[in-house]
GROMACS .gro file of C-alpha atoms in nm:
model
  173
    1MET     CA    1   0.785  10.660  10.609
    2LYS     CA    2   0.760  10.533  10.969
    3ARG     CA    3   1.134  10.484  10.982
    4MET     CA    4   1.191  10.842  10.863
    5ALA     CA    5   0.951  10.974  11.128
    6ALA     CA    6   1.125  10.769  11.398
    7THR     CA    7   1.464  10.901  11.284
    8GLU     CA    8   1.337  11.259  11.290
    9LEU     CA    9   1.186  11.207  11.636
   10SER     CA   10   1.511  11.058  11.762
   11LYS     CA   11   1.709  11.351  11.619
   12SER     CA   12   1.472  11.605  11.779
   13MET     CA   13   1.491  11.426  12.112
   14ASN     CA   14   1.872  11.422  12.102
   15GLU     CA   15   1.879  11.795  12.024
   16PHE     CA   16   1.637  11.860  12.311
   17LEU     CA   17   1.845  11.657  12.558
   18THR     CA   18   2.168  11.825  12.446
   19LYS     CA   19   2.010  12.168  12.496
   20LEU     CA   20   1.874  12.060  12.836
   21GLN     CA   21   2.220  11.941  12.942
   22ASP     CA   22   2.379  12.269  12.828
   23ASP     CA   23   2.114  12.476  13.008
   24LEU     CA   24   2.160  12.275  13.328
   25LYS     CA   25   2.538  12.327  13.316
   26GLU     CA   26   2.481  12.701  13.273
   27ALA     CA   27   2.224  12.710  13.555
   28ILE     CA   28   2.454  12.527  13.794
   29ASN     CA   29   2.736  12.773  13.726
   30THR     CA   30   2.528  13.092  13.747
   31MET     CA   31   2.458  13.314  14.047
   32MET     CA   32   2.158  13.544  14.059
   33CYS     CA   33   2.238  13.902  14.157
   34THR     CA   34   2.018  14.118  14.378
   35LYS     CA   35   2.207  14.435  14.280
   36CYS     CA   36   2.167  14.427  13.901
   37GLU     CA   37   1.885  14.168  13.891
   38GLY     CA   38   2.098  13.974  13.642
   39LYS     CA   39   2.311  13.662  13.647
   40HIS     CA   40   2.683  13.619  13.699
   41LYS     CA   41   2.896  13.316  13.618
   42ARG     CA   42   3.083  13.130  13.884
   43PHE     CA   43   3.382  12.917  13.793
   44GLU     CA   44   3.463  12.593  13.971
   45MET     CA   45   3.820  12.575  14.097
   46GLU     CA   46   4.023  12.259  14.138
   47ARG     CA   47   4.084  12.298  14.510
   48GLU     CA   48   4.022  12.059  14.793
   49PRO     CA   49   3.810  12.192  15.083
   50GLY     CA   50   4.093  12.116  15.324
   51GLU     CA   51   4.331  12.347  15.136
   52ALA     CA   52   4.099  12.603  14.977
   53ARG     CA   53   4.211  12.941  15.119
   54PHE     CA   54   4.558  13.092  15.105
   55CYS     CA   55   4.673  13.272  15.422
   56ALA     CA   56   4.956  13.525  15.390
   57GLU     CA   57   5.006  13.535  15.768
   58CYS     CA   58   5.082  13.161  15.786
   59SER     CA   59   5.203  13.122  15.426
   60LYS     CA   60   4.989  12.812  15.393
   61TRP     CA   61   4.648  12.692  15.279
   62HIS     CA   62   4.355  12.667  15.522
   63SER     CA   63   4.029  12.476  15.498
   64ALA     CA   64   3.696  12.622  15.389
   65GLU     CA   65   3.343  12.544  15.501
   66GLU     CA   66   3.008  12.575  15.327
   67GLY     CA   67   2.920  12.942  15.276
   68ASP     CA   68   3.272  13.082  15.333
   69LEU     CA   69   3.353  13.391  15.123
   70TRP     CA   70   3.710  13.520  15.099
   71ALA     CA   71   3.954  13.706  14.875
   72GLU     CA   72   4.303  13.627  14.751
   73SER     CA   73   4.557  13.852  14.583
   74SER     CA   74   4.782  13.786  14.285
   75MET     CA   75   5.010  13.988  14.058
   76LEU     CA   76   5.183  14.151  14.358
   77GLY     CA   77   4.849  14.248  14.509
   78LEU     CA   78   4.719  14.424  14.198
   79ARG     CA   79   4.454  14.163  14.128
   80ILE     CA   80   4.199  14.050  14.387
   81THR     CA   81   3.997  13.734  14.323
   82TYR     CA   82   3.691  13.644  14.529
   83PHE     CA   83   3.611  13.285  14.618
   84ALA     CA   84   3.325  13.104  14.789
   85PHE     CA   85   3.276  12.750  14.910
   86MET     CA   86   2.930  12.644  14.789
   87ASP     CA   87   2.773  12.308  14.718
   88GLY     CA   88   3.086  12.135  14.844
   89LYS     CA   89   3.317  12.307  14.594
   90VAL     CA   90   3.536  12.618  14.566
   91PHE     CA   91   3.417  12.873  14.309
   92ASP     CA   92   3.568  13.193  14.170
   93ILE     CA   93   3.283  13.444  14.217
   94THR     CA   94   3.476  13.761  14.132
   95GLU     CA   95   3.220  13.881  13.877
   96TRP     CA   96   2.933  13.852  14.127
   97ALA     CA   97   3.136  14.005  14.413
   98GLY     CA   98   3.230  14.301  14.193
   99CYS     CA   99   2.865  14.373  14.118
  100GLN     CA  100   2.788  14.351  14.492
  101HIS     CA  101   3.068  14.607  14.559
  102ILE     CA  102   3.223  14.372  14.812
  103SER     CA  103   3.558  14.482  14.949
  104ILE     CA  104   3.748  14.217  15.143
  105SER     CA  105   4.110  14.222  15.254
  106PRO     CA  106   4.282  13.939  15.066
  107ASP     CA  107   4.478  13.643  15.202
  108THR     CA  108   4.350  13.674  15.559
  109HIS     CA  109   4.379  13.408  15.828
  110ARG     CA  110   4.009  13.410  15.916
  111VAL     CA  111   3.714  13.395  15.678
  112PRO     CA  112   3.576  13.752  15.668
  113TYR     CA  113   3.226  13.677  15.533
  114HIS     CA  114   2.973  13.398  15.489
  115ILE     CA  115   2.714  13.362  15.217
  116SER     CA  116   2.378  13.227  15.324
  117PHE     CA  117   2.085  13.141  15.106
  118GLY     CA  118   1.760  13.301  15.214
  119SER     CA  119   1.419  13.294  15.056
  120LYS     CA  120   1.062  13.280  15.172
  121GLY     CA  121   0.965  12.920  15.221
  122SER     CA  122   1.278  12.761  15.078
  123SER     CA  123   1.410  12.468  15.270
  124GLY     CA  124   1.697  12.250  15.162
  125THR     CA  125   1.582  11.898  15.223
  126SER     CA  126   1.853  11.726  15.024
  127GLY     CA  127   2.229  11.774  15.014
  128THR     CA  128   2.189  12.041  14.745
  129SER     CA  129   2.161  12.404  14.851
  130PRO     CA  130   1.820  12.575  14.822
  131PHE     CA  131   1.981  12.819  14.577
  132LEU     CA  132   2.088  12.541  14.343
  133GLN     CA  133   1.760  12.348  14.377
  134THR     CA  134   1.548  12.648  14.287
  135HIS     CA  135   1.785  12.765  14.017
  136ILE     CA  136   1.777  12.428  13.840
  137ALA     CA  137   1.399  12.400  13.878
  138CYS     CA  138   1.350  12.743  13.719
  139HIS     CA  139   1.573  12.659  13.424
  140ILE     CA  140   1.407  12.322  13.366
  141THR     CA  141   1.063  12.485  13.378
  142SER     CA  142   1.173  12.754  13.132
  143LEU     CA  143   1.329  12.500  12.899
  144LEU     CA  144   1.025  12.274  12.904
  145ALA     CA  145   0.797  12.571  12.842
  146LEU     CA  146   1.001  12.664  12.535
  147LYS     CA  147   1.036  12.313  12.395
  148VAL     CA  148   0.706  12.145  12.481
  149ALA     CA  149   0.427  12.397  12.527
  150ALA     CA  150   0.259  12.572  12.239
  151GLU     CA  151   0.219  12.882  12.456
  152PRO     CA  152   0.450  13.026  12.721
  153VAL     CA  153   0.386  12.882  13.066
  154GLU     CA  154   0.320  13.134  13.341
  155PRO     CA  155   0.537  13.086  13.653
  156ALA     CA  156   0.225  13.058  13.873
  157ALA     CA  157   0.102  12.767  13.662
  158THR     CA  158   0.426  12.574  13.714
  159GLY     CA  159   0.461  12.631  14.087
  160ASN     CA  160   0.783  12.815  14.008
  161ARG     CA  161   0.931  13.000  14.307
  162SER     CA  162   1.141  13.311  14.295
  163PHE     CA  163   1.517  13.268  14.326
  164PRO     CA  164   1.650  13.266  14.681
  165ARG     CA  165   1.841  13.575  14.784
  166LEU     CA  166   2.211  13.548  14.851
  167MET     CA  167   2.283  13.721  15.177
  168ILE     CA  168   2.630  13.819  15.291
  169HIS     CA  169   2.710  13.862  15.657
  170LYS     CA  170   3.027  13.918  15.856
  171ALA     CA  171   3.172  13.604  16.002
  172THR     CA  172   3.142  13.571  16.378
  173PHE     CA  173   3.405  13.390  16.579
   0.00000   0.00000   0.00000
């Protein structure tokens, strides 16, 4: 009987940890949207920061820095894809940029926009952006409330903060 209970507990714990891992992966690759109040997926690209942005003027790849937002064209200019350098990686953020109604000339030499993370009282103390820190904390809190608590946990009771706002501003040179 004890062995059966231990096996059942182990199985439940494995399911919980698998769900937690899946939810964290989703949280890390999701951007909150101030326009539609929803979430949009971001897709990590296999690009090095030193060769992240294509420039049509130079016909070569330029480096990107944290917060850079740019566009690139494909299919003879019929398709525009939006990219951002966040958390030390290049992401395709076309879905989010479309919802924001961002219009950027593609394949430019200079970075046209920067994304900054702004929120009341958020400060990035570690190497992770405030956006990612808060986003992960919110998902963990939600997951734990669903899995552990008998009743839903109110955000105020968990110390949960609102998501930081993503702010876009023209690059200054």
